[in-house]
Amino acid sequence: MANSTDAKKIIRNVGTDKFNIVTGHLASTGANTCVIIIAFFKENNKIFIEHRNDFSDNLNKINMKICLTYVASHIHKLNEPKATISSVYILGGVKKESDIEDKQSLIEKLIKENDVHDLSPYGEMIKNIKLVNAVMNLHTDLPETAGECGISVVINRNRNLTQINLAQYCSNLSEGLAESLIGVMILNPISENIYFAIGNNASNNQGTQAQLYQSNSIAHFQTSMLHVKATELFDDDATNLIKHVTVMEQDVEDSSDDEAMDFGDEFYDP
């Protein structure tokens, strides 16, 4: 994440395997294999975020539905007074070539098979999923030497504006490197416009395993953005977009939000 300032951090940070709902701003950081689920509502300006690393070891369509049913129950629990879900976004996760079925493909299958007449919390949530990118981070077998990517999101919502601000970073602790910015994205759920820019350090990435992984991660980020018809920005527009997202990150708390709720016991099909 971008370097913080000395100013008081005011945006709550939903930690791993936690969820919360607030009005105004909410964030979640450091999602590698995890996914970050975001939900908005029609009747108010509340933001729901769940940062989920807890998935069944036996990842299949049945267990993915069970998992999303737990997510829907968390939204339902905190959605008081009850408001109608307007949109849901699922971001993060790892792209691994050896996966026969990954989180992305399983969620897409469940969306296609959803019963439009299902009025349960799960039914309401899944029919309002607008975007799924659950393979946003490129997998590596050598995270200690090549590094690994993770995303952070910061949500800004008021009467006039709703924005999902996302940044992807590559970290490599073994070589003592600071986090390198891969790219940033801004998504407007109302207009459905998506803009992205590649990080300023995206050059000369060849040679070492770390540099190769970073170069491949940049290409993967760009491909994933173009796949959802995002518009790439360049030059001053790109610089301004990067500044906007990274400046917002400076207001995010370093530690997990104390008010965020932990998951209860979850049970999956063996």
PDB file of N, CA and C in Angstrom, residues 82-124:
ATOM      1  N   LYS A  82     -33.782  -3.191   6.654  1.00  0.00           N
ATOM      2  CA  LYS A  82     -33.594  -3.907   5.404  1.00  0.00           C
ATOM      3  C   LYS A  82     -33.656  -2.969   4.200  1.00  0.00           C
ATOM      4  N   ALA A  83     -32.661  -3.089   3.339  1.00  0.00           N
ATOM      5  CA  ALA A  83     -32.596  -2.338   2.088  1.00  0.00           C
ATOM      6  C   ALA A  83     -32.343  -3.329   0.953  1.00  0.00           C
ATOM      7  N   THR A  84     -32.721  -2.965  -0.248  1.00  0.00           N
ATOM      8  CA  THR A  84     -32.581  -3.837  -1.411  1.00  0.00           C
ATOM      9  C   THR A  84     -31.164  -3.761  -1.969  1.00  0.00           C
ATOM     10  N   ILE A  85     -30.558  -4.907  -2.193  1.00  0.00           N
ATOM     11  CA  ILE A  85     -29.224  -4.931  -2.797  1.00  0.00           C
ATOM     12  C   ILE A  85     -29.320  -4.400  -4.220  1.00  0.00           C
ATOM     13  N   SER A  86     -28.450  -3.452  -4.549  1.00  0.00           N
ATOM     14  CA  SER A  86     -28.430  -2.912  -5.915  1.00  0.00           C
ATOM     15  C   SER A  86     -27.321  -3.513  -6.765  1.00  0.00           C
ATOM     16  N   SER A  87     -26.182  -3.828  -6.138  1.00  0.00           N
ATOM     17  CA  SER A  87     -25.075  -4.398  -6.911  1.00  0.00           C
ATOM     18  C   SER A  87     -24.075  -5.067  -5.986  1.00  0.00           C
ATOM     19  N   VAL A  88     -23.421  -6.105  -6.532  1.00  0.00           N
ATOM     20  CA  VAL A  88     -22.414  -6.870  -5.794  1.00  0.00           C
ATOM     21  C   VAL A  88     -21.203  -7.045  -6.706  1.00  0.00           C
ATOM     22  N   TYR A  89     -20.004  -6.928  -6.113  1.00  0.00           N
ATOM     23  CA  TYR A  89     -18.753  -7.073  -6.858  1.00  0.00           C
ATOM     24  C   TYR A  89     -17.839  -8.020  -6.089  1.00  0.00           C
ATOM     25  N   ILE A  90     -17.191  -8.938  -6.812  1.00  0.00           N
ATOM     26  CA  ILE A  90     -16.284  -9.903  -6.198  1.00  0.00           C
ATOM     27  C   ILE A  90     -14.930  -9.750  -6.878  1.00  0.00           C
ATOM     28  N   LEU A  91     -13.915  -9.375  -6.102  1.00  0.00           N
ATOM     29  CA  LEU A  91     -12.605  -9.023  -6.657  1.00  0.00           C
ATOM     30  C   LEU A  91     -11.490  -9.685  -5.867  1.00  0.00           C
ATOM     31  N   GLY A  92     -10.394 -10.009  -6.546  1.00  0.00           N
ATOM     32  CA  GLY A  92      -9.228 -10.587  -5.880  1.00  0.00           C
ATOM     33  C   GLY A  92      -8.945 -11.988  -6.394  1.00  0.00           C
ATOM     34  N   GLY A  93      -8.463 -12.857  -5.514  1.00  0.00           N
ATOM     35  CA  GLY A  93      -8.196 -14.238  -5.898  1.00  0.00           C
ATOM     36  C   GLY A  93      -6.952 -14.384  -6.747  1.00  0.00           C
ATOM     37  N   VAL A  94      -6.601 -15.631  -7.055  1.00  0.00           N
ATOM     38  CA  VAL A  94      -5.363 -15.949  -7.765  1.00  0.00           C
ATOM     39  C   VAL A  94      -5.667 -16.712  -9.039  1.00  0.00           C
ATOM     40  N   LYS A  95      -4.987 -16.326 -10.111  1.00  0.00           N
ATOM     41  CA  LYS A  95      -5.042 -17.049 -11.375  1.00  0.00           C
ATOM     42  C   LYS A  95      -3.961 -18.120 -11.370  1.00  0.00           C
ATOM     43  N   LYS A  96      -4.408 -19.393 -11.367  1.00  0.00           N
ATOM     44  CA  LYS A  96      -3.484 -20.518 -11.323  1.00  0.00           C
ATOM     45  C   LYS A  96      -3.805 -21.453 -12.487  1.00  0.00           C
ATOM     46  N   GLU A  97      -2.848 -21.641 -13.393  1.00  0.00           N
ATOM     47  CA  GLU A  97      -3.105 -22.384 -14.622  1.00  0.00           C
ATOM     48  C   GLU A  97      -3.512 -23.831 -14.363  1.00  0.00           C
ATOM     49  N   SER A  98      -3.057 -24.417 -13.260  1.00  0.00           N
ATOM     50  CA  SER A  98      -3.323 -25.829 -12.996  1.00  0.00           C
ATOM     51  C   SER A  98      -4.734 -26.083 -12.464  1.00  0.00           C
ATOM     52  N   ASP A  99      -5.450 -25.030 -12.074  1.00  0.00           N
ATOM     53  CA  ASP A  99      -6.801 -25.217 -11.548  1.00  0.00           C
ATOM     54  C   ASP A  99      -7.743 -25.708 -12.634  1.00  0.00           C
ATOM     55  N   ILE A 100      -8.435 -26.813 -12.355  1.00  0.00           N
ATOM     56  CA  ILE A 100      -9.448 -27.297 -13.290  1.00  0.00           C
ATOM     57  C   ILE A 100     -10.656 -26.370 -13.242  1.00  0.00           C
ATOM     58  N   GLU A 101     -11.079 -26.038 -12.037  1.00  0.00           N
ATOM     59  CA  GLU A 101     -12.141 -25.050 -11.844  1.00  0.00           C
ATOM     60  C   GLU A 101     -11.686 -24.087 -10.750  1.00  0.00           C
ATOM     61  N   ASP A 102     -11.666 -22.797 -11.065  1.00  0.00           N
ATOM     62  CA  ASP A 102     -11.257 -21.810 -10.077  1.00  0.00           C
ATOM     63  C   ASP A 102     -12.482 -21.078  -9.557  1.00  0.00           C
ATOM     64  N   LYS A 103     -12.261 -20.174  -8.608  1.00  0.00           N
ATOM     65  CA  LYS A 103     -13.376 -19.431  -8.012  1.00  0.00           C
ATOM     66  C   LYS A 103     -14.174 -18.693  -9.075  1.00  0.00           C
ATOM     67  N   GLN A 104     -13.472 -18.131 -10.038  1.00  0.00           N
ATOM     68  CA  GLN A 104     -14.130 -17.366 -11.098  1.00  0.00           C
ATOM     69  C   GLN A 104     -15.145 -18.208 -11.857  1.00  0.00           C
ATOM     70  N   SER A 105     -14.712 -19.351 -12.377  1.00  0.00           N
ATOM     71  CA  SER A 105     -15.595 -20.181 -13.201  1.00  0.00           C
ATOM     72  C   SER A 105     -16.761 -20.747 -12.387  1.00  0.00           C
ATOM     73  N   LEU A 106     -16.508 -21.091 -11.125  1.00  0.00           N
ATOM     74  CA  LEU A 106     -17.579 -21.639 -10.287  1.00  0.00           C
ATOM     75  C   LEU A 106     -18.644 -20.580 -10.004  1.00  0.00           C
ATOM     76  N   ILE A 107     -18.217 -19.361  -9.701  1.00  0.00           N
ATOM     77  CA  ILE A 107     -19.189 -18.290  -9.436  1.00  0.00           C
ATOM     78  C   ILE A 107     -19.978 -17.975 -10.694  1.00  0.00           C
ATOM     79  N   GLU A 108     -19.313 -17.945 -11.843  1.00  0.00           N
ATOM     80  CA  GLU A 108     -20.007 -17.658 -13.102  1.00  0.00           C
ATOM     81  C   GLU A 108     -21.069 -18.714 -13.397  1.00  0.00           C
ATOM     82  N   LYS A 109     -20.771 -19.973 -13.102  1.00  0.00           N
ATOM     83  CA  LYS A 109     -21.756 -21.045 -13.306  1.00  0.00           C
ATOM     84  C   LYS A 109     -22.966 -20.847 -12.400  1.00  0.00           C
ATOM     85  N   LEU A 110     -22.723 -20.470 -11.150  1.00  0.00           N
ATOM     86  CA  LEU A 110     -23.829 -20.267 -10.213  1.00  0.00           C
ATOM     87  C   LEU A 110     -24.697 -19.082 -10.634  1.00  0.00           C
ATOM     88  N   ILE A 111     -24.092 -18.045 -11.184  1.00  0.00           N
ATOM     89  CA  ILE A 111     -24.861 -16.891 -11.662  1.00  0.00           C
ATOM     90  C   ILE A 111     -25.785 -17.321 -12.803  1.00  0.00           C
ATOM     91  N   LYS A 112     -25.253 -18.111 -13.736  1.00  0.00           N
ATOM     92  CA  LYS A 112     -26.045 -18.559 -14.887  1.00  0.00           C
ATOM     93  C   LYS A 112     -27.188 -19.479 -14.461  1.00  0.00           C
ATOM     94  N   GLU A 113     -26.961 -20.283 -13.424  1.00  0.00           N
ATOM     95  CA  GLU A 113     -27.952 -21.265 -12.994  1.00  0.00           C
ATOM     96  C   GLU A 113     -28.919 -20.713 -11.951  1.00  0.00           C
ATOM     97  N   ASN A 114     -28.762 -19.471 -11.567  1.00  0.00           N
ATOM     98  CA  ASN A 114     -29.582 -18.916 -10.503  1.00  0.00           C
ATOM     99  C   ASN A 114     -31.053 -18.873 -10.878  1.00  0.00           C
ATOM    100  N   ASP A 115     -31.907 -19.228  -9.929  1.00  0.00           N
ATOM    101  CA  ASP A 115     -33.354 -19.165 -10.097  1.00  0.00           C
ATOM    102  C   ASP A 115     -33.815 -17.735  -9.816  1.00  0.00           C
ATOM    103  N   VAL A 116     -34.334 -17.075 -10.837  1.00  0.00           N
ATOM    104  CA  VAL A 116     -34.735 -15.663 -10.676  1.00  0.00           C
ATOM    105  C   VAL A 116     -35.860 -15.510  -9.661  1.00  0.00           C
ATOM    106  N   HIS A 117     -36.552 -16.598  -9.354  1.00  0.00           N
ATOM    107  CA  HIS A 117     -37.660 -16.553  -8.389  1.00  0.00           C
ATOM    108  C   HIS A 117     -37.195 -16.824  -6.950  1.00  0.00           C
ATOM    109  N   ASP A 118     -35.905 -17.062  -6.773  1.00  0.00           N
ATOM    110  CA  ASP A 118     -35.360 -17.326  -5.443  1.00  0.00           C
ATOM    111  C   ASP A 118     -35.316 -16.011  -4.661  1.00  0.00           C
ATOM    112  N   LEU A 119     -36.126 -15.910  -3.614  1.00  0.00           N
ATOM    113  CA  LEU A 119     -36.211 -14.685  -2.815  1.00  0.00           C
ATOM    114  C   LEU A 119     -35.377 -14.753  -1.536  1.00  0.00           C
ATOM    115  N   SER A 120     -34.567 -15.786  -1.418  1.00  0.00           N
ATOM    116  CA  SER A 120     -33.714 -15.924  -0.235  1.00  0.00           C
ATOM    117  C   SER A 120     -32.596 -14.890  -0.291  1.00  0.00           C
ATOM    118  N   PRO A 121     -31.890 -14.661   0.836  1.00  0.00           N
ATOM    119  CA  PRO A 121     -30.736 -13.757   0.797  1.00  0.00           C
ATOM    120  C   PRO A 121     -29.717 -14.148  -0.271  1.00  0.00           C
ATOM    121  N   TYR A 122     -29.505 -15.468  -0.448  1.00  0.00           N
ATOM    122  CA  TYR A 122     -28.579 -15.920  -1.501  1.00  0.00           C
ATOM    123  C   TYR A 122     -29.100 -15.520  -2.874  1.00  0.00           C
ATOM    124  N   GLY A 123     -30.394 -15.746  -3.127  1.00  0.00           N
ATOM    125  CA  GLY A 123     -30.973 -15.409  -4.418  1.00  0.00           C
ATOM    126  C   GLY A 123     -30.883 -13.932  -4.725  1.00  0.00           C
ATOM    127  N   GLU A 124     -31.138 -13.094  -3.709  1.00  0.00           N
ATOM    128  CA  GLU A 124     -31.068 -11.649  -3.925  1.00  0.00           C
ATOM    129  C   GLU A 124     -29.636 -11.222  -4.213  1.00  0.00           C
TER     130      GLU A 124
END
